[in-house]
Short mmCIF file of C-alpha atoms and ligand atoms in Angstrom, two decimals:
data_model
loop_
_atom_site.label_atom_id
_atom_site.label_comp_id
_atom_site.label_asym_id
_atom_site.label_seq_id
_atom_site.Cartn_x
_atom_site.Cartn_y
_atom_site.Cartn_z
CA UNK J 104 77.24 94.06 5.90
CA UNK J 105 79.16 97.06 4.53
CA UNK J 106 82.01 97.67 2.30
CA UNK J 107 83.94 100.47 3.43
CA UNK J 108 86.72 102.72 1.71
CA UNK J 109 88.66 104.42 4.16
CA UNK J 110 90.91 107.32 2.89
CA UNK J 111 93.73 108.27 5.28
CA UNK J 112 93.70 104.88 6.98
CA UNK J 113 97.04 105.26 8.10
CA UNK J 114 97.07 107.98 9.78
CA UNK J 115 96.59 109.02 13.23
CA UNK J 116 92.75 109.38 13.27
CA UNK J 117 92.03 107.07 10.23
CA UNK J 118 94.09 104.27 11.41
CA UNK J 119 92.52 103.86 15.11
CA UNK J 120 88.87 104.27 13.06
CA UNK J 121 89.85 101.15 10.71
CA UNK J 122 91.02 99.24 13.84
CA UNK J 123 87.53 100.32 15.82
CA UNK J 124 85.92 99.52 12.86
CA UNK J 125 87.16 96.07 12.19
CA UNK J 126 86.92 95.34 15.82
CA UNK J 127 83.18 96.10 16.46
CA UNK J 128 82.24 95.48 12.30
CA UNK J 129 84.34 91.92 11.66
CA UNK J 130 82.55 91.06 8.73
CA UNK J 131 82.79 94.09 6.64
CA UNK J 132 85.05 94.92 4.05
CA UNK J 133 87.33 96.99 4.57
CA UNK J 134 90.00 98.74 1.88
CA UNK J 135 92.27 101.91 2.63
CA UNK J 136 93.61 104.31 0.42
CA UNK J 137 96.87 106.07 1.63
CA UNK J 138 99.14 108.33 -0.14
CA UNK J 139 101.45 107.28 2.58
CA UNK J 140 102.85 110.84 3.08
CA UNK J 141 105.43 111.82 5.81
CA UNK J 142 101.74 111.37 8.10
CA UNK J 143 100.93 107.69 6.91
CA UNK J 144 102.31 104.98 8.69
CA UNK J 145 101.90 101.47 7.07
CA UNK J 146 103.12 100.29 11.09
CA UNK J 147 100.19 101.72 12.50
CA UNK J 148 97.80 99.13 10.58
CA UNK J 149 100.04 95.77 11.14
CA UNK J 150 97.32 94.92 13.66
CA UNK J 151 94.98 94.38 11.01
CA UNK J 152 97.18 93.85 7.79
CA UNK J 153 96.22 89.96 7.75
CA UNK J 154 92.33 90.24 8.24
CA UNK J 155 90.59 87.99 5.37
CA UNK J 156 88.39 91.64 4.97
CA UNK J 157 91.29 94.28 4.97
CA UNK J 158 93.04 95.48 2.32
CA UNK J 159 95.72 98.24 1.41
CA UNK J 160 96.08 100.46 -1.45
CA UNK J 161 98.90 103.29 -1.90
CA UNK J 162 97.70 106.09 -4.02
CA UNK J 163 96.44 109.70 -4.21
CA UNK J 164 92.52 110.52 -3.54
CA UNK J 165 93.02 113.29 -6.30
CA UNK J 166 93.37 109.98 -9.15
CA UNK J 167 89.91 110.47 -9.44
CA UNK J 168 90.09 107.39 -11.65
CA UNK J 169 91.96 105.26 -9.20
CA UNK J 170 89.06 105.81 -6.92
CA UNK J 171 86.42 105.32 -9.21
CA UNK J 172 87.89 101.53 -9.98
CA UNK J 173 88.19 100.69 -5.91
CA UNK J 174 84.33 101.71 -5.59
CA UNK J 175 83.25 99.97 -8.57
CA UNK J 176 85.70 96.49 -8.32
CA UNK J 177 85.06 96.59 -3.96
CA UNK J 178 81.37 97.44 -4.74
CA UNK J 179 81.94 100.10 -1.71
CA UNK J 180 78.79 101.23 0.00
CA UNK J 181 80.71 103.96 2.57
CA UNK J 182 83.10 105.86 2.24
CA UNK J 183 84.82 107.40 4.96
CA UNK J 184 87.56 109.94 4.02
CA UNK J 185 89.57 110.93 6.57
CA UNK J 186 92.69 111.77 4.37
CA UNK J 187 93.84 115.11 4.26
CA UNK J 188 97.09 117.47 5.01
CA UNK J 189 96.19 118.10 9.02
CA UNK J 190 98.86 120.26 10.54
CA UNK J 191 98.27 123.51 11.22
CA UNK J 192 101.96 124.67 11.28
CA UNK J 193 102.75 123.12 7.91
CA UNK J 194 99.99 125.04 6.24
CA UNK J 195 101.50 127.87 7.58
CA UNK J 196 104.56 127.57 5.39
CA UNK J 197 103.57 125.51 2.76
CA UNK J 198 99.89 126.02 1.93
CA UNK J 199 99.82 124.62 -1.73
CA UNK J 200 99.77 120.43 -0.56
CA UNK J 201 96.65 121.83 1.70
CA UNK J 202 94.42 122.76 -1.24
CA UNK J 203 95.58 120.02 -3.75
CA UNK J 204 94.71 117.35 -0.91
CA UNK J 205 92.32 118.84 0.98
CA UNK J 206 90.25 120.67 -1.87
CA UNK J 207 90.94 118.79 -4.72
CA UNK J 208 91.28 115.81 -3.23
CA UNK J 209 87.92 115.90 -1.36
CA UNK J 210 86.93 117.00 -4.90
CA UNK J 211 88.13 114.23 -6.91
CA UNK J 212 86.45 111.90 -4.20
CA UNK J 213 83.03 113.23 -4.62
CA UNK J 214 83.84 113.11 -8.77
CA UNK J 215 84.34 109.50 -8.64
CA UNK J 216 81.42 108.66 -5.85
CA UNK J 217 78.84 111.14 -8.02
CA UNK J 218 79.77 108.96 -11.34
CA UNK J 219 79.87 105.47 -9.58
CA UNK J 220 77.16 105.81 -7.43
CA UNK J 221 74.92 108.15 -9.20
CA UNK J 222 75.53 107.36 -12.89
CA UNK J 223 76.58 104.05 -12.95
CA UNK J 224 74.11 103.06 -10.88
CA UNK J 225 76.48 100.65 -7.96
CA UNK J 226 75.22 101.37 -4.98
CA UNK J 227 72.49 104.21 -5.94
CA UNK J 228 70.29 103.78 -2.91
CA UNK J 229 72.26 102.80 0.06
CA UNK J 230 75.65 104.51 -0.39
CA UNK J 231 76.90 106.68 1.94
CA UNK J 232 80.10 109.32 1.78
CA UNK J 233 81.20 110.68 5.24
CA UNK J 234 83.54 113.38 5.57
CA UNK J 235 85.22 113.26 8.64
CA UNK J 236 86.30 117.63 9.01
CA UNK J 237 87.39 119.95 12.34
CA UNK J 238 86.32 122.28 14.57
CA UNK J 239 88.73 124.86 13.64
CA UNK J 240 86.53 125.81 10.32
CA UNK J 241 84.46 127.73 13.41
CA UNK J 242 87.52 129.74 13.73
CA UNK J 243 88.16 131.05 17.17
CA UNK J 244 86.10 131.67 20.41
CA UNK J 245 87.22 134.32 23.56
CA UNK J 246 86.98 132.75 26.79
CA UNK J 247 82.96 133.78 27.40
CA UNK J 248 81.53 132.79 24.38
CA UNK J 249 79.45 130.04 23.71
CA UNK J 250 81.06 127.10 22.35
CA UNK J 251 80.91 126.23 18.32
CA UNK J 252 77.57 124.18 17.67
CA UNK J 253 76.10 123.19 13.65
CA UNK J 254 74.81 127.04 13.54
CA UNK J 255 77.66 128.44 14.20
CA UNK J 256 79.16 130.91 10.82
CA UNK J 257 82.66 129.18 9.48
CA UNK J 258 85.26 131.36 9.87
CA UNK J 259 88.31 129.53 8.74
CA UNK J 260 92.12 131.19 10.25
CA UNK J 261 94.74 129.37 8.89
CA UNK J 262 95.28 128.14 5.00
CA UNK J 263 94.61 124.50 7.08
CA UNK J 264 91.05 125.57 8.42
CA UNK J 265 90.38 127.27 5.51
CA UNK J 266 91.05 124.45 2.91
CA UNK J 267 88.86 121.85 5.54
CA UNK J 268 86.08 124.65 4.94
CA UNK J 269 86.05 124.36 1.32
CA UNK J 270 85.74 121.06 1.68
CA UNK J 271 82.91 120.84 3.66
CA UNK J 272 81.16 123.19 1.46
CA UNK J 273 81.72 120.81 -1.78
CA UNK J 274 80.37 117.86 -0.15
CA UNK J 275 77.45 119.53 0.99
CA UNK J 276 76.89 121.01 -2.66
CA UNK J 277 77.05 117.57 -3.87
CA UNK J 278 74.22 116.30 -2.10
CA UNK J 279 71.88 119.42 -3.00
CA UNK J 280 72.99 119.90 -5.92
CA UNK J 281 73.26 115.56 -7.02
CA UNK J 282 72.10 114.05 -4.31
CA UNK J 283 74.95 112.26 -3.55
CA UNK J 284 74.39 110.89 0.25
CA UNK J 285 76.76 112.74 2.43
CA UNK J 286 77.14 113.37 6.16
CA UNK J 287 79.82 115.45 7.61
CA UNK J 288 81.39 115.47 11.14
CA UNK J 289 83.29 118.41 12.44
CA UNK J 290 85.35 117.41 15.77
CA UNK J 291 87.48 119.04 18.57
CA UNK J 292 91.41 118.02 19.34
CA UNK J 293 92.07 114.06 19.21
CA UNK J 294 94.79 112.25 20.90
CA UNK J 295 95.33 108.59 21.76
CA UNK J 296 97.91 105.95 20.11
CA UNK J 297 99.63 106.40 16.50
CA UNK J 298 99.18 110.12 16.22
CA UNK J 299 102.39 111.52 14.38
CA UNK J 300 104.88 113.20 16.84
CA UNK J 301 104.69 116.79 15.41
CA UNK J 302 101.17 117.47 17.03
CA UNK J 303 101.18 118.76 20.96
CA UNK J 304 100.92 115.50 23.19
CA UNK J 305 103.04 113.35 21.04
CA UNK J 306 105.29 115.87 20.80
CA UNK J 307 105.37 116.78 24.59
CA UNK J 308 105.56 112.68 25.60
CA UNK J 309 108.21 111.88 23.10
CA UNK J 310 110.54 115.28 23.90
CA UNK J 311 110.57 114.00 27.28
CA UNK J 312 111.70 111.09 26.56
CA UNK J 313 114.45 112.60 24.43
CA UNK J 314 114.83 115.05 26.92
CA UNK J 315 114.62 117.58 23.94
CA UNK J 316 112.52 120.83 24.56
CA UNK J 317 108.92 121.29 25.39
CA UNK J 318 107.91 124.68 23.30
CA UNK J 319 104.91 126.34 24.26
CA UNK J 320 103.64 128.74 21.50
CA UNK J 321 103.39 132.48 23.05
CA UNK J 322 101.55 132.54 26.25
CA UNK J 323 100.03 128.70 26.50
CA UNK J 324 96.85 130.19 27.68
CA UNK J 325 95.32 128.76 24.33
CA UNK J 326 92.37 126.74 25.37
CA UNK J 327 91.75 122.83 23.32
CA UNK J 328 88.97 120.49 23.53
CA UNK J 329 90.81 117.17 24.01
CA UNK J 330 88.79 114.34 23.00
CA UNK J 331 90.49 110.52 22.88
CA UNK J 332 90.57 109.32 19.67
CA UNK J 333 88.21 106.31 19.77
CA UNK J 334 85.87 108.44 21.07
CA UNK J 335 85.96 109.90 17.87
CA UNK J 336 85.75 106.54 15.86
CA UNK J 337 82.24 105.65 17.72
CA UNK J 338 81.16 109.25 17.11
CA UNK J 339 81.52 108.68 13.56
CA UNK J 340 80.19 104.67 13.40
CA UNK J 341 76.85 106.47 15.31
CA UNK J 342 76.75 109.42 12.50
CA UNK J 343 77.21 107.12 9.21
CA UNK J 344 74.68 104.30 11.01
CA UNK J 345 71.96 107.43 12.42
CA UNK J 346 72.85 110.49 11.15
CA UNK J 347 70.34 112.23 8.38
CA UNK J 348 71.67 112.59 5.27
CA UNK J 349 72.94 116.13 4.67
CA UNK J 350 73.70 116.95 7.97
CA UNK J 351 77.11 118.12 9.94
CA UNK J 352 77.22 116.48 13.25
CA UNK J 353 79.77 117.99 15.96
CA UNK J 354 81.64 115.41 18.01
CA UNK J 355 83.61 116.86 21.57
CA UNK J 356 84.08 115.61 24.90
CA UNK J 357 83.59 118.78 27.17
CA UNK J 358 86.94 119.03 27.95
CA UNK J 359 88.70 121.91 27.86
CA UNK J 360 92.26 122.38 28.77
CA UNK J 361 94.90 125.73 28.23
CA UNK J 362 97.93 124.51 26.79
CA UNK J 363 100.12 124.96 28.90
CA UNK J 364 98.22 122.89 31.66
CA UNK J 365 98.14 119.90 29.35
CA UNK J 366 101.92 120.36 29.29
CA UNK J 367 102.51 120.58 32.70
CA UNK J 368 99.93 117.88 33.40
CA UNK J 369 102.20 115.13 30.99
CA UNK J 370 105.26 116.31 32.98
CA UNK J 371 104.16 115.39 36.21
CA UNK J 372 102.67 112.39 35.13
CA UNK J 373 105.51 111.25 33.28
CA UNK J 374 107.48 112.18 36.07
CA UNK J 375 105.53 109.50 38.37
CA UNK J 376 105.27 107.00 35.72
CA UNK J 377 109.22 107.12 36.17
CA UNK J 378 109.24 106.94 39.30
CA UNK J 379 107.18 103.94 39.75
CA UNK J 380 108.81 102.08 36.96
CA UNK J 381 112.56 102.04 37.76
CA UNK J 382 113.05 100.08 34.42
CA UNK J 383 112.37 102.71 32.26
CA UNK J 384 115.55 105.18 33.06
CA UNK J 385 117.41 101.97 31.39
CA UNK J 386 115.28 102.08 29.03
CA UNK J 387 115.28 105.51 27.97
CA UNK J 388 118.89 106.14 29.71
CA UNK J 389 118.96 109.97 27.75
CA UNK J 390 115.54 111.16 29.07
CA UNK J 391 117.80 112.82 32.10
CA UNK J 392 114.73 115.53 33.04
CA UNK J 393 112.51 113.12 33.65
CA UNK J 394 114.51 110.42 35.50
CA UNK J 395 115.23 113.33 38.04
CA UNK J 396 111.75 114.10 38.33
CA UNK J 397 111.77 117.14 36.61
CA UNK J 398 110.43 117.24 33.43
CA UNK J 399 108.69 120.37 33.41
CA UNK J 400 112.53 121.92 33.23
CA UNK J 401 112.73 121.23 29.77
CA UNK J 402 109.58 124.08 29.15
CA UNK J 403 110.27 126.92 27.07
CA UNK J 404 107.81 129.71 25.63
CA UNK J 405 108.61 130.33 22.03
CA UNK J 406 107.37 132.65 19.55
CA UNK J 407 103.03 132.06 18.66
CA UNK J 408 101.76 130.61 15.68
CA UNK J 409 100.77 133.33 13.57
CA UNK J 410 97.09 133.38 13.75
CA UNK J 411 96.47 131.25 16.46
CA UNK J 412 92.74 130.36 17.29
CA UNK J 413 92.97 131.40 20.97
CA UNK J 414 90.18 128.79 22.07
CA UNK J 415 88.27 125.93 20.53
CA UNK J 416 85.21 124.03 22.40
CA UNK J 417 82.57 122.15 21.13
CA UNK J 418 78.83 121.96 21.73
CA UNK J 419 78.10 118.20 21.29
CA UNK J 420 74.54 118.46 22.13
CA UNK J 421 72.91 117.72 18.77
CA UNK J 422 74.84 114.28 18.41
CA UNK J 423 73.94 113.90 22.36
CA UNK J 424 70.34 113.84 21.46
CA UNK J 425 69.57 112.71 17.85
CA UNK J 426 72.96 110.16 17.61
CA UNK J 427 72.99 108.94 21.69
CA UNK J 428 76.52 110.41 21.57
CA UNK J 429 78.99 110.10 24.75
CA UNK J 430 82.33 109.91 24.99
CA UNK J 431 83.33 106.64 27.32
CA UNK J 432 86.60 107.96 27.63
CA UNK J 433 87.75 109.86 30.49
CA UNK J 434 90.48 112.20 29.90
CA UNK J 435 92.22 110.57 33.01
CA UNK J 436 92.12 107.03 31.46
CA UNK J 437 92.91 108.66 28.11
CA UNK J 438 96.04 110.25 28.73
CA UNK J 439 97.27 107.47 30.33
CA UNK J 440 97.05 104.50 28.22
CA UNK J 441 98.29 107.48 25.48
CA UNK J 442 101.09 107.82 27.30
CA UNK J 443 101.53 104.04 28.15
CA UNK J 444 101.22 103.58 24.50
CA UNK J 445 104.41 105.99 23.58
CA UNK J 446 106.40 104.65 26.44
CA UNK J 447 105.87 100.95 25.09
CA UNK J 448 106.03 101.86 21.28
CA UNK J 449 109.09 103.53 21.22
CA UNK J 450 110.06 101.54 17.83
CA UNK J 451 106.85 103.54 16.21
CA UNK J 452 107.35 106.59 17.15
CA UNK J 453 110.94 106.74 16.91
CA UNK J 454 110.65 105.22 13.25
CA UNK J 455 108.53 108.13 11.90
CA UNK J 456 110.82 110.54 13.34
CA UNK J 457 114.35 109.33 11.80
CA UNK J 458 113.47 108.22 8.70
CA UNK J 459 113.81 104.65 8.85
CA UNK J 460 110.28 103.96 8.28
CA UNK J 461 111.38 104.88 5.10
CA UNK J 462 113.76 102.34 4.49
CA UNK J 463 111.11 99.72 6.18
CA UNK J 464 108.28 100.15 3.76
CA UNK J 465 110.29 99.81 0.66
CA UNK J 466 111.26 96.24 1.92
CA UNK J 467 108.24 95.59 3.65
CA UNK J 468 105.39 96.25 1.03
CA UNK J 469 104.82 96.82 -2.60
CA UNK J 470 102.63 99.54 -3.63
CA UNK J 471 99.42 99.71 -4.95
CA UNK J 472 97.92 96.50 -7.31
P1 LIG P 1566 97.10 112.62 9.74
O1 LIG P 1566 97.92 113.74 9.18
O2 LIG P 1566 97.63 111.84 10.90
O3 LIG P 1566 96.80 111.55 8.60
C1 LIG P 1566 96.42 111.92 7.31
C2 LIG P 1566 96.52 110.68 6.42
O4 LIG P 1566 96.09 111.07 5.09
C3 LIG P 1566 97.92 110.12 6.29
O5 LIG P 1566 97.90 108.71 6.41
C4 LIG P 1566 98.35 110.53 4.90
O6 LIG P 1566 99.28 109.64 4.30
C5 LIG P 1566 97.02 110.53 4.15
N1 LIG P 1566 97.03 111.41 2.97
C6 LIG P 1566 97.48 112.69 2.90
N2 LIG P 1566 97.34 113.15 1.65
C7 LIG P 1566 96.78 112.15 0.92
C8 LIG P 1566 96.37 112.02 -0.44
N3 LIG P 1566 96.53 113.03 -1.32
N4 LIG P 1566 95.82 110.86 -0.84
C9 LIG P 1566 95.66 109.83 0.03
N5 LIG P 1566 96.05 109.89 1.32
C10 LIG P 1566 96.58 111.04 1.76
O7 LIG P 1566 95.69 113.24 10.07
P2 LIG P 1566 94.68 112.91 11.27
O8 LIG P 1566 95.07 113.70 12.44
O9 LIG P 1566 94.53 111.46 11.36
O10 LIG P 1566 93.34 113.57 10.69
C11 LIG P 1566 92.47 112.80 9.85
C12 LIG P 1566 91.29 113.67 9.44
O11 LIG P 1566 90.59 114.12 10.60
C13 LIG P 1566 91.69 114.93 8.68
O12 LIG P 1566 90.76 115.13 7.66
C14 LIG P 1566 91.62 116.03 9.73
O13 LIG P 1566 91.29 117.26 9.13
C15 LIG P 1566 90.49 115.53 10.60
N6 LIG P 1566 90.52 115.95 12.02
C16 LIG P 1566 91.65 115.77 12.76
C17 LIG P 1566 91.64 116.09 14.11
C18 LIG P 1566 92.86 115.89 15.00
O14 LIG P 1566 92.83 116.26 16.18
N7 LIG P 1566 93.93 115.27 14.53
C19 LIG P 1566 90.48 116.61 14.70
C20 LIG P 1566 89.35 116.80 13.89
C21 LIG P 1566 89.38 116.43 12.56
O1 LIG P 1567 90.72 121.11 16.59
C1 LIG P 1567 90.95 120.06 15.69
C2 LIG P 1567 92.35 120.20 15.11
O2 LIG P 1567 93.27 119.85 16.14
C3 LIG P 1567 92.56 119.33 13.88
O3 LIG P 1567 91.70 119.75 12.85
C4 LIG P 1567 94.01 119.40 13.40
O4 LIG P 1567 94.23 118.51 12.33
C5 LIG P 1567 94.92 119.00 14.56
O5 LIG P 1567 96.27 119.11 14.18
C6 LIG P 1567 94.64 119.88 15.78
O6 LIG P 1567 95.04 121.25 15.52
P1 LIG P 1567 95.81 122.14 16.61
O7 LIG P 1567 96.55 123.20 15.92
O8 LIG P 1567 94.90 122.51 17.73
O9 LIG P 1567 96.82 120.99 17.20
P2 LIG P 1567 98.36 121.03 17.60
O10 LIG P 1567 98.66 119.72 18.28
O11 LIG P 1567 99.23 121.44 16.47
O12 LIG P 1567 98.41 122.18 18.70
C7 LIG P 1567 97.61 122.13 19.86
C8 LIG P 1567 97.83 123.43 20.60
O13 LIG P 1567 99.16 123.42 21.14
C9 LIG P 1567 97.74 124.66 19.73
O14 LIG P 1567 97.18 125.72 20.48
C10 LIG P 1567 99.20 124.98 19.39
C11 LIG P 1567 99.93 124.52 20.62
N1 LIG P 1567 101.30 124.01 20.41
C12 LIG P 1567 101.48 123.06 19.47
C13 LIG P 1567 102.74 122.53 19.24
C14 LIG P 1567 102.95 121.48 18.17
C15 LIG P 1567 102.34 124.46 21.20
O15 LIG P 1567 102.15 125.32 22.09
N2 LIG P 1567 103.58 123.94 20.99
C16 LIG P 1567 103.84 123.00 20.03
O16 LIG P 1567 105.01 122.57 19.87
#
């Protein structure tokens, strides 16, 4: 049996992991620690709010001291910390909340696990701190090269990538340097329920439905390596149950798609999905495009992301062999029930988007105890 901390728990990734996790792993213990920030989404954990083994906690993962009381009082063994500023866009204008979270956040995590763990003495010999980080500290491949395995030199482009990368460096400096049992896994693109509408699929499914805009960054030749999020959940159960300590394990499907296929792909499935469900043009009575079967009209090619990574792809074949990695999900079956998801969730998505989760929490749940 495990105790877990999970940092970031509710958010996209972090959320779907505590539900996998509580699913497959029913009697271990369970505790998140959110910031809640514009990304964290109390909703996206109501599944699993009134398990005997979960529990919530609002706070920062830079109070190192906050963190050092939940792995001492919860006697955590793992701790999975998936919390971090993840948009690549918002770095862009507003690096600074990148390095305080992901830097010294990741800092203050490995602070507080080095003096529980290590000095105190809880947990010395079986603890275990995962890191859950991103492809994009690779940097950027052209169309012939090989695609990014454990070998391959960081070279971080954005203040997002970069900040990820200086994380992974101090966790693996902790564990040659203290000790301190670490494992890292880099991954490709997720996507699947709960992930926060500003990101390209969520963004594409729910514009539709608004019959808002679908902007394609310069060209949309960009190529992404679209893996469905629980995917990534098992990857990361088969890394922190086999994976040696010290280690970065890379976690992809083999699926790589340019940009501007994926969106034209959602349009012409959410064009049939209309069309074979009358009952959602009353439903969404706005999403005019769509209803006529044309939802790749709303399209339009705006300026690029300055320093966009032209291509990401991962080479999963050191999980394949030493972890018995495979994705189960095909991307078929994945961007379906995503889009299934959206089109029956419309009170979650539409919630983070106006504000009114806002208003919810504050009458919904206290803050931290
Ligand atoms: P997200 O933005 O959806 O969620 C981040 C969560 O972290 C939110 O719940 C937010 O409230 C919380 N958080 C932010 N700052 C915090 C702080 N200071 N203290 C405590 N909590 C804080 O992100 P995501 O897409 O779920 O990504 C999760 C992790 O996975 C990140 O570390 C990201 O770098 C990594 N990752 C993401 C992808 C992807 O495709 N989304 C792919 C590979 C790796
Ligand atoms: O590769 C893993 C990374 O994937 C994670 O580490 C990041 O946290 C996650 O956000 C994601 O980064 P990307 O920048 O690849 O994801 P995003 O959804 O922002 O964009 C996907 C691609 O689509 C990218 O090439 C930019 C493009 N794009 C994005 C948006 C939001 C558009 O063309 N138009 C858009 O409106």
């Amino acid at each position: 049996m495990k105790n877990l901390l999970v940092t970031g728990g509710a958010g996209f990734i972090g959320a779907n992991f505590v539900h996998y996790w509580i699913e497959n792993y029913p009697q271990d213990t369970v505790i998140v620690l959110d910031a809640l920030t514009y990304a964290g989404n109390l909703k996206s954990l109501n599944s699993v709010k009134d398990c005997p083994n979960f529990q919530f906690y609002q706070g920062d993962i830079c109070d190192t001291d906050l963190v050092e009381t939940l792995l001492r009082e919860h006697r955590i063994d793992t701790l999975v910390h998936f919390a971090a500023e993840s948009h690549v866009d918002r770095s862009i204008s507003g690096p600074d909340v990148f390095i305080q979270t992901n830097i010294i956040g990741t800092h203050s995590l490995l602070k507080a696990a080095k003096k529980v763990w290590l000095e105190e003495g809880v947990n010395r010999e079986i603890h275990r701190f995962h890191h859950v980080s991103t492809d994009e500290v690779y940097g950027t491949l052209e169309a012939e090269e090989p695609a990014f395995s454990e070998a391959t030199p960081y070279a971080p482009n954005s203040p997002y990538s970069a900040s990820k990368a200086a994380s992974d460096h101090l966790v693996r400096a902790y564990h040659h340097t203290y000790g301190l049992k670490v494992t890292t896994s880099n991954c490709s693109n997720n996507y699947g329920p709960y992930h926060f509408p500003e990101k390209l699929i969520p963004l594409l499914i729910t514009n539709i439905l608004q019959d808002k805009p679908l902007p394609i960054y310069g060209d949309g030749q960009q190529i992404r390596d679209w893996l469905y999020v629980e995917d990534h959940a098992r990857g990361i159960d088969l890394v922190i149950r086999k994976g040696e300590l010290g280690e970065c394990y890379n976690i992809g499907g083999i699926n790589e798609w340019t940009n501007i296929n994926i969106v034209k792909m959602i349009c012409e499935l959410m064009n049939r999905e209309f069309e074979a469900q009358p009952i959602l043009a009353n439903r969404y009575p706005q999403a005019t495009s769509v209803i006529a079967g044309k939802a790749q009209d709303l399209i339009i090619f705006v300026d690029d992301r300055a320093a966009h990574d032209r291509r990401y792809a991962i080479d999963p074949r050191k999980s394949n062999s030493q972890l018995g990695y495979q994705p189960q999900e095909s991307f078929e079956t994945g961007i379906r029930k995503t889009l299934l998801w959206y089109l029956e969730n419309e009170d979650w998505w539409s919630s983070v988007m106006d504000g009114s989760y806002r208003q919810w929490i504050e009458q919904q749940y206290s803050t931290a105890e």
